Amino acid sequence: MTQTEFLNIVLPFKDKVFRLAKRLLVSREEAEDATQEVLLKLWNNKLKIAEYKNLEAFSMTMTKNYCFDKLKSKQAQNLKIVHSNYEEKHTPLQKQVEFNDSVSWVAKIIAELPEQQKMIIQLRDIEDYDFDEISKMLDMSNTAVRVALSRARKTIREKLTNTHNYGVR
Amino acid sequence: MVLDNIEKLLEKYENGETSLKEEQQLKHYFTQGTVAPHLEMYKPMFEYFLVNKQERFTKDVPLKTKRNFNYKWISVAAVAVLMLGFYFGTSIYGSDLGTYEDPQLAFNEFSKSMEMISEKFNTGASTVSYLNEVNKGTSTLGYLNEIENATSIIFKN
């Protein structure tokens, strides 16, 4: 398999891998590293790529596992004080301050969700995967995905309603 | 009514029961222009989803192609070198050794060289004659067998 062939296979979902990694790892640099790592792993196993039934789902699972490993090792190293997660600088929405505020508020709310709910919101509401795919990627049952999704959505809505009503930040 | 429909969809949405198509409808409603005042808090959420989808992975991935060197070519090269060696080697040494025209002279020269060979061979063989001493030595070691006999007798009883 040549590089261009590989890139053509990978191209449709590399952004999704990146966004999932970023959702979990927060910082852009970390997410880029994770994506790179995942793609390199795929490249090194390129002879087996034809064997995978659903390469995209497989890659997403790989990304999830890689990010969990990263998070775990970070916790073990006690790096929390250092805060290796960097703030994103280039948000393309700096025109409207208020709008920017409420949208970044959503980002904050999602960041506070448990990892699993974070991933499900990412996969469902941002990447538009169907429930079967998500349950395959995360190795969960279909109903468990639905329940977690419903909880996450309700939490987001509640917190948004609160901020909307009281302007509490 | 559209708003009615949207409210129903939102309820389904929160219970995680909407299909992807219905979610598209919701996203469309909340990201396109006016939203009913009592539903405005949903707007940033769907905006956020939409914006987040635009994010791209821009870093290059260094894909290394492993050049798996083919060892077949080494053997091919070796054979080629050997062939060349044979070709040039025979052309240098095989061509001008010269020859004798007169059979008598040739015979004389031949016997002379054979004589020389046998002479040298004999001197070589004579220096090896001391190897016989070793044989003598081993024959004297025969009495070791006596010890073996004795031990066999001891262990038998």
Short mmCIF file of C-alpha atoms in Angstrom, two decimals:
data_model
loop_
_atom_site.label_atom_id
_atom_site.label_comp_id
_atom_site.label_asym_id
_atom_site.label_seq_id
_atom_site.Cartn_x
_atom_site.Cartn_y
_atom_site.Cartn_z
CA MET A 1 0.00 0.00 0.00
CA THR A 2 1.40 3.37 -0.96
CA GLN A 3 1.25 6.51 1.13
CA THR A 4 -1.39 8.14 -1.04
CA GLU A 5 -3.63 5.09 -0.86
CA PHE A 6 -3.29 5.07 2.89
CA LEU A 7 -4.03 8.78 3.15
CA ASN A 8 -7.13 8.33 1.02
CA ILE A 9 -8.39 5.65 3.37
CA VAL A 10 -7.60 7.69 6.45
CA LEU A 11 -8.71 11.08 5.18
CA PRO A 12 -12.47 10.75 5.87
CA PHE A 13 -12.03 10.13 9.58
CA LYS A 14 -8.75 11.68 10.66
CA ASP A 15 -10.51 14.88 11.68
CA LYS A 16 -12.98 12.87 13.72
CA VAL A 17 -10.14 11.11 15.46
CA PHE A 18 -8.57 14.47 16.18
CA ARG A 19 -11.77 15.97 17.56
CA LEU A 20 -12.44 13.00 19.80
CA ALA A 21 -8.89 13.19 21.10
CA LYS A 22 -9.28 16.88 21.69
CA ARG A 23 -12.55 16.36 23.52
CA LEU A 24 -10.82 14.00 25.92
CA LEU A 25 -7.39 15.57 26.20
CA VAL A 26 -8.54 19.22 25.90
CA SER A 27 -5.28 20.63 24.61
CA ARG A 28 -4.76 20.91 20.90
CA GLU A 29 -1.13 19.80 21.04
CA GLU A 30 -1.97 16.67 22.98
CA ALA A 31 -4.79 15.86 20.60
CA GLU A 32 -2.50 16.32 17.60
CA ASP A 33 0.02 13.97 19.14
CA ALA A 34 -2.69 11.43 19.82
CA THR A 35 -4.00 11.62 16.28
CA GLN A 36 -0.52 11.26 14.90
CA GLU A 37 0.08 8.26 17.10
CA VAL A 38 -3.14 6.58 16.00
CA LEU A 39 -2.43 7.18 12.33
CA LEU A 40 1.11 5.91 12.67
CA LYS A 41 -0.13 2.76 14.32
CA LEU A 42 -2.52 2.23 11.44
CA TRP A 43 0.26 2.86 8.96
CA ASN A 44 2.55 0.38 10.62
CA ASN A 45 -0.19 -2.23 10.48
CA LYS A 46 -1.21 -1.31 6.98
CA LEU A 47 -1.04 -4.88 5.78
CA LYS A 48 -3.86 -5.78 8.17
CA ILE A 49 -6.07 -2.84 7.27
CA ALA A 50 -8.03 -4.87 4.74
CA GLU A 51 -8.94 -7.34 7.48
CA TYR A 52 -10.76 -4.81 9.62
CA LYS A 53 -14.43 -4.66 8.91
CA ASN A 54 -14.90 -1.11 10.04
CA LEU A 55 -11.64 0.76 10.08
CA GLU A 56 -13.24 4.00 11.18
CA ALA A 57 -14.85 2.48 14.26
CA PHE A 58 -11.63 0.63 14.97
CA SER A 59 -9.64 3.86 14.80
CA MET A 60 -12.07 5.63 17.08
CA THR A 61 -11.75 2.85 19.64
CA MET A 62 -7.99 3.08 19.34
CA THR A 63 -8.16 6.82 19.89
CA LYS A 64 -10.34 6.40 22.94
CA ASN A 65 -7.97 3.85 24.45
CA TYR A 66 -4.92 5.93 23.66
CA CYS A 67 -6.45 9.01 25.27
CA PHE A 68 -7.46 7.07 28.36
CA ASP A 69 -3.91 5.79 28.67
CA LYS A 70 -2.64 9.34 28.37
CA LEU A 71 -5.04 10.61 31.00
CA LYS A 72 -4.18 7.79 33.33
CA SER A 73 -0.44 8.28 33.03
CA LYS A 74 -0.93 11.98 33.63
CA GLN A 75 -2.85 11.28 36.80
CA ALA A 76 -0.18 8.86 37.91
CA GLN A 77 2.50 11.46 37.37
CA ASN A 78 0.56 13.96 39.42
CA LEU A 79 0.92 16.58 36.78
CA LYS A 80 -2.38 18.19 37.56
CA ILE A 81 -0.84 21.21 39.22
CA VAL A 82 1.26 21.94 36.15
CA HIS A 83 -1.83 21.94 33.99
CA SER A 84 -0.48 20.73 30.69
CA ASN A 85 -3.73 21.54 28.94
CA TYR A 86 -3.41 24.71 27.03
CA GLU A 87 -6.14 27.13 26.23
CA GLU A 88 -7.24 27.19 22.64
CA LYS A 89 -6.29 30.51 21.11
CA HIS A 90 -7.69 30.44 17.62
CA THR A 91 -11.42 30.23 18.07
CA PRO A 92 -12.99 31.35 14.85
CA LEU A 93 -15.83 33.09 16.64
CA GLN A 94 -14.27 36.12 18.17
CA LYS A 95 -16.54 38.50 16.33
CA GLN A 96 -19.47 38.34 18.65
CA VAL A 97 -18.42 38.50 22.24
CA GLU A 98 -21.68 37.43 23.74
CA PHE A 99 -22.18 34.57 21.35
CA ASN A 100 -18.63 33.49 21.95
CA ASP A 101 -19.30 33.55 25.67
CA SER A 102 -22.33 31.32 25.59
CA VAL A 103 -20.70 28.89 23.18
CA SER A 104 -17.57 28.58 25.29
CA TRP A 105 -19.94 28.05 28.18
CA VAL A 106 -21.21 24.97 26.38
CA ALA A 107 -17.62 23.82 25.98
CA LYS A 108 -17.12 24.23 29.73
CA ILE A 109 -20.26 22.29 30.54
CA ILE A 110 -19.22 19.43 28.29
CA ALA A 111 -15.73 19.46 29.78
CA GLU A 112 -17.29 18.91 33.21
CA LEU A 113 -19.18 15.82 32.10
CA PRO A 114 -17.83 12.35 32.89
CA GLU A 115 -15.47 11.00 30.22
CA GLN A 116 -17.98 8.55 28.90
CA GLN A 117 -20.71 11.13 28.43
CA LYS A 118 -18.20 13.47 26.87
CA MET A 119 -17.32 10.88 24.28
CA ILE A 120 -20.91 10.03 23.54
CA ILE A 121 -21.88 13.67 23.08
CA GLN A 122 -18.88 14.07 20.82
CA LEU A 123 -19.66 11.02 18.74
CA ARG A 124 -23.39 11.56 18.52
CA ASP A 125 -24.04 15.27 18.46
CA ILE A 126 -20.90 16.45 16.75
CA GLU A 127 -19.85 13.54 14.55
CA ASP A 128 -23.38 12.20 13.86
CA TYR A 129 -22.64 8.52 14.35
CA ASP A 130 -25.59 6.20 14.85
CA PHE A 131 -26.06 4.27 18.05
CA ASP A 132 -24.80 0.97 16.69
CA GLU A 133 -21.52 2.51 15.67
CA ILE A 134 -21.09 4.29 18.97
CA SER A 135 -21.82 1.16 20.96
CA LYS A 136 -19.23 -0.67 18.88
CA MET A 137 -16.62 2.04 19.33
CA LEU A 138 -17.06 2.36 23.05
CA ASP A 139 -17.79 -1.29 23.68
CA MET A 140 -21.10 -0.52 25.39
CA SER A 141 -24.58 -1.78 24.86
CA ASN A 142 -26.96 0.19 22.71
CA THR A 143 -29.25 1.12 25.59
CA ALA A 144 -26.35 2.13 27.80
CA VAL A 145 -25.28 4.57 25.12
CA ARG A 146 -28.80 6.00 24.93
CA VAL A 147 -29.06 6.39 28.68
CA ALA A 148 -25.69 8.10 28.97
CA LEU A 149 -26.52 10.34 26.05
CA SER A 150 -29.84 11.32 27.57
CA ARG A 151 -28.17 12.12 30.87
CA ALA A 152 -25.51 14.20 29.21
CA ARG A 153 -28.05 16.14 27.16
CA LYS A 154 -30.19 16.81 30.19
CA THR A 155 -27.22 18.04 32.18
CA ILE A 156 -26.21 20.38 29.42
CA ARG A 157 -29.72 21.69 29.07
CA GLU A 158 -30.13 22.24 32.80
CA LYS A 159 -26.89 24.12 33.14
CA LEU A 160 -27.63 26.16 30.05
CA THR A 161 -31.07 27.06 31.35
CA ASN A 162 -29.56 28.19 34.63
CA THR A 163 -27.02 30.43 32.99
CA HIS A 164 -29.62 31.70 30.62
CA ASN A 165 -32.05 32.59 33.39
CA TYR A 166 -29.71 34.01 35.97
CA GLY A 167 -26.74 35.00 33.90
CA VAL A 168 -24.60 33.12 36.38
CA ARG A 169 -21.23 32.25 35.03
CA MET B 1 -46.94 23.98 13.60
CA VAL B 2 -43.16 24.14 13.41
CA LEU B 3 -42.59 25.20 17.00
CA ASP B 4 -44.76 22.42 18.30
CA ASN B 5 -42.83 19.94 16.30
CA ILE B 6 -39.53 21.31 17.55
CA GLU B 7 -40.65 21.08 21.17
CA LYS B 8 -41.64 17.47 20.70
CA LEU B 9 -38.35 16.74 19.03
CA LEU B 10 -36.48 18.40 21.89
CA GLU B 11 -38.17 16.18 24.39
CA LYS B 12 -37.29 13.10 22.37
CA TYR B 13 -33.82 14.51 21.95
CA GLU B 14 -33.28 14.75 25.68
CA ASN B 15 -34.38 11.18 26.11
CA GLY B 16 -31.90 10.07 23.49
CA GLU B 17 -34.63 8.81 21.21
CA THR B 18 -34.23 11.04 18.20
CA SER B 19 -32.96 9.65 14.94
CA LEU B 20 -30.04 11.30 13.20
CA LYS B 21 -32.45 12.83 10.73
CA GLU B 22 -34.53 14.41 13.47
CA GLU B 23 -31.41 15.74 15.10
CA GLN B 24 -30.49 17.32 11.79
CA GLN B 25 -33.85 19.08 11.84
CA LEU B 26 -33.16 20.40 15.32
CA LYS B 27 -29.69 21.55 14.38
CA HIS B 28 -31.07 23.25 11.34
CA TYR B 29 -33.74 25.03 13.33
CA PHE B 30 -31.40 26.29 16.03
CA THR B 31 -28.60 27.42 13.78
CA GLN B 32 -30.76 29.18 11.19
CA GLY B 33 -31.95 32.61 12.19
CA THR B 34 -34.74 33.16 14.70
CA VAL B 35 -35.46 30.89 17.61
CA ALA B 36 -38.46 31.09 19.91
CA PRO B 37 -37.51 33.06 23.07
CA HIS B 38 -38.23 30.24 25.51
CA LEU B 39 -35.96 27.88 23.57
CA GLU B 40 -33.07 30.27 23.20
CA MET B 41 -30.87 28.47 25.71
CA TYR B 42 -30.54 25.60 23.27
CA LYS B 43 -29.05 27.83 20.67
CA PRO B 44 -25.45 27.99 21.92
CA MET B 45 -25.43 24.22 22.30
CA PHE B 46 -26.27 23.53 18.70
CA GLU B 47 -24.06 26.37 17.56
CA TYR B 48 -21.25 24.80 19.47
CA PHE B 49 -21.83 21.42 17.87
CA LEU B 50 -21.77 22.98 14.45
CA VAL B 51 -18.64 25.01 15.09
CA ASN B 52 -16.86 22.06 16.60
CA LYS B 53 -17.42 19.99 13.52
CA GLN B 54 -15.36 22.45 11.51
CA GLU B 55 -12.19 21.73 13.38
CA ARG B 56 -9.54 20.05 11.28
CA PHE B 57 -6.44 18.06 11.95
CA THR B 58 -3.71 20.02 10.20
CA LYS B 59 -0.53 18.44 11.45
CA ASP B 60 1.45 16.32 9.03
CA VAL B 61 1.98 12.70 9.85
CA PRO B 62 5.48 11.49 9.06
CA LEU B 63 4.80 8.23 7.30
CA LYS B 64 7.99 6.31 6.94
CA THR B 65 8.08 3.71 4.23
CA LYS B 66 10.28 0.91 5.32
CA ARG B 67 12.58 0.01 2.44
CA ASN B 68 12.74 -3.70 2.93
CA PHE B 69 16.03 -4.44 1.23
CA ASN B 70 15.87 -7.41 -1.07
CA TYR B 71 18.64 -9.83 -0.28
CA LYS B 72 18.16 -11.61 -3.61
CA TRP B 73 20.14 -8.86 -5.24
CA ILE B 74 23.17 -9.55 -3.09
CA SER B 75 23.40 -13.08 -4.47
CA VAL B 76 22.95 -11.76 -7.98
CA ALA B 77 25.79 -9.32 -7.45
CA ALA B 78 27.98 -12.06 -5.98
CA VAL B 79 27.40 -14.31 -8.97
CA ALA B 80 28.19 -11.45 -11.29
CA VAL B 81 31.47 -10.76 -9.49
CA LEU B 82 32.42 -14.45 -9.60
CA MET B 83 31.70 -14.69 -13.31
CA LEU B 84 33.83 -11.64 -13.97
CA GLY B 85 36.58 -13.11 -11.83
CA PHE B 86 36.59 -16.35 -13.76
CA TYR B 87 36.51 -14.58 -17.05
CA PHE B 88 39.42 -12.23 -16.40
CA GLY B 89 41.33 -14.76 -14.26
CA THR B 90 41.46 -17.39 -16.99
CA SER B 91 42.33 -14.83 -19.64
CA ILE B 92 45.37 -13.66 -17.63
CA TYR B 93 46.85 -16.95 -16.39
CA GLY B 94 45.60 -19.42 -18.95
CA SER B 95 47.00 -17.76 -22.06
CA ASP B 96 50.84 -17.53 -22.03
CA LEU B 97 52.44 -20.40 -20.11
CA GLY B 98 54.34 -21.45 -23.25
CA THR B 99 54.87 -24.94 -24.64
CA TYR B 100 57.71 -27.19 -25.78
CA GLU B 101 58.07 -28.10 -29.44
CA ASP B 102 60.57 -30.95 -29.01
CA PRO B 103 59.07 -34.06 -27.27
CA GLN B 104 62.47 -35.12 -25.82
CA LEU B 105 63.04 -31.75 -24.27
CA ALA B 106 59.51 -31.76 -22.91
CA PHE B 107 60.06 -35.18 -21.31
CA ASN B 108 63.32 -34.02 -19.72
CA GLU B 109 61.74 -30.95 -18.30
CA PHE B 110 58.81 -32.98 -16.98
CA SER B 111 60.99 -35.62 -15.25
CA LYS B 112 63.11 -32.84 -13.79
CA SER B 113 60.15 -31.17 -12.20
CA MET B 114 58.73 -34.48 -10.93
CA GLU B 115 62.11 -35.25 -9.37
CA MET B 116 62.07 -31.95 -7.61
CA ILE B 117 58.58 -32.62 -6.30
CA SER B 118 59.49 -36.05 -4.91
CA GLU B 119 62.62 -34.64 -3.27
CA LYS B 120 60.68 -31.96 -1.49
CA PHE B 121 57.99 -34.44 -0.55
CA ASN B 122 60.49 -36.76 1.10
CA THR B 123 62.04 -34.03 3.20
CA GLY B 124 58.54 -33.11 4.30
CA ALA B 125 57.62 -36.70 5.18
CA SER B 126 60.84 -37.27 7.15
CA THR B 127 60.11 -34.38 9.50
CA VAL B 128 56.75 -35.95 10.28
CA SER B 129 58.37 -39.25 11.36
CA TYR B 130 58.53 -38.20 15.03
CA LEU B 131 54.78 -38.84 15.12
CA ASN B 132 55.73 -42.49 15.59
CA GLU B 133 57.02 -41.55 19.06
CA VAL B 134 53.48 -40.66 20.01
CA ASN B 135 52.34 -44.15 19.06
CA LYS B 136 55.03 -45.61 21.27
CA GLY B 137 53.87 -43.45 24.14
CA THR B 138 50.28 -44.57 23.83
CA SER B 139 51.29 -48.23 23.75
CA THR B 140 53.08 -47.80 27.09
CA LEU B 141 49.89 -46.34 28.48
CA GLY B 142 48.33 -49.79 28.06
CA TYR B 143 48.90 -50.56 31.73
CA LEU B 144 45.99 -48.21 32.48
CA ASN B 145 43.78 -51.07 31.37
CA GLU B 146 45.07 -53.02 34.35
CA ILE B 147 43.60 -50.40 36.68
CA GLU B 148 40.29 -50.67 34.91
CA ASN B 149 40.33 -54.42 35.36
CA ALA B 150 40.98 -53.96 39.05
CA THR B 151 38.15 -51.43 39.53
CA SER B 152 35.73 -53.66 37.63
CA ILE B 153 36.53 -56.47 39.98
CA ILE B 154 35.95 -54.23 43.01
CA PHE B 155 32.61 -52.92 41.85
CA LYS B 156 31.35 -56.29 40.85
CA ASN B 157 31.58 -57.61 44.36
#
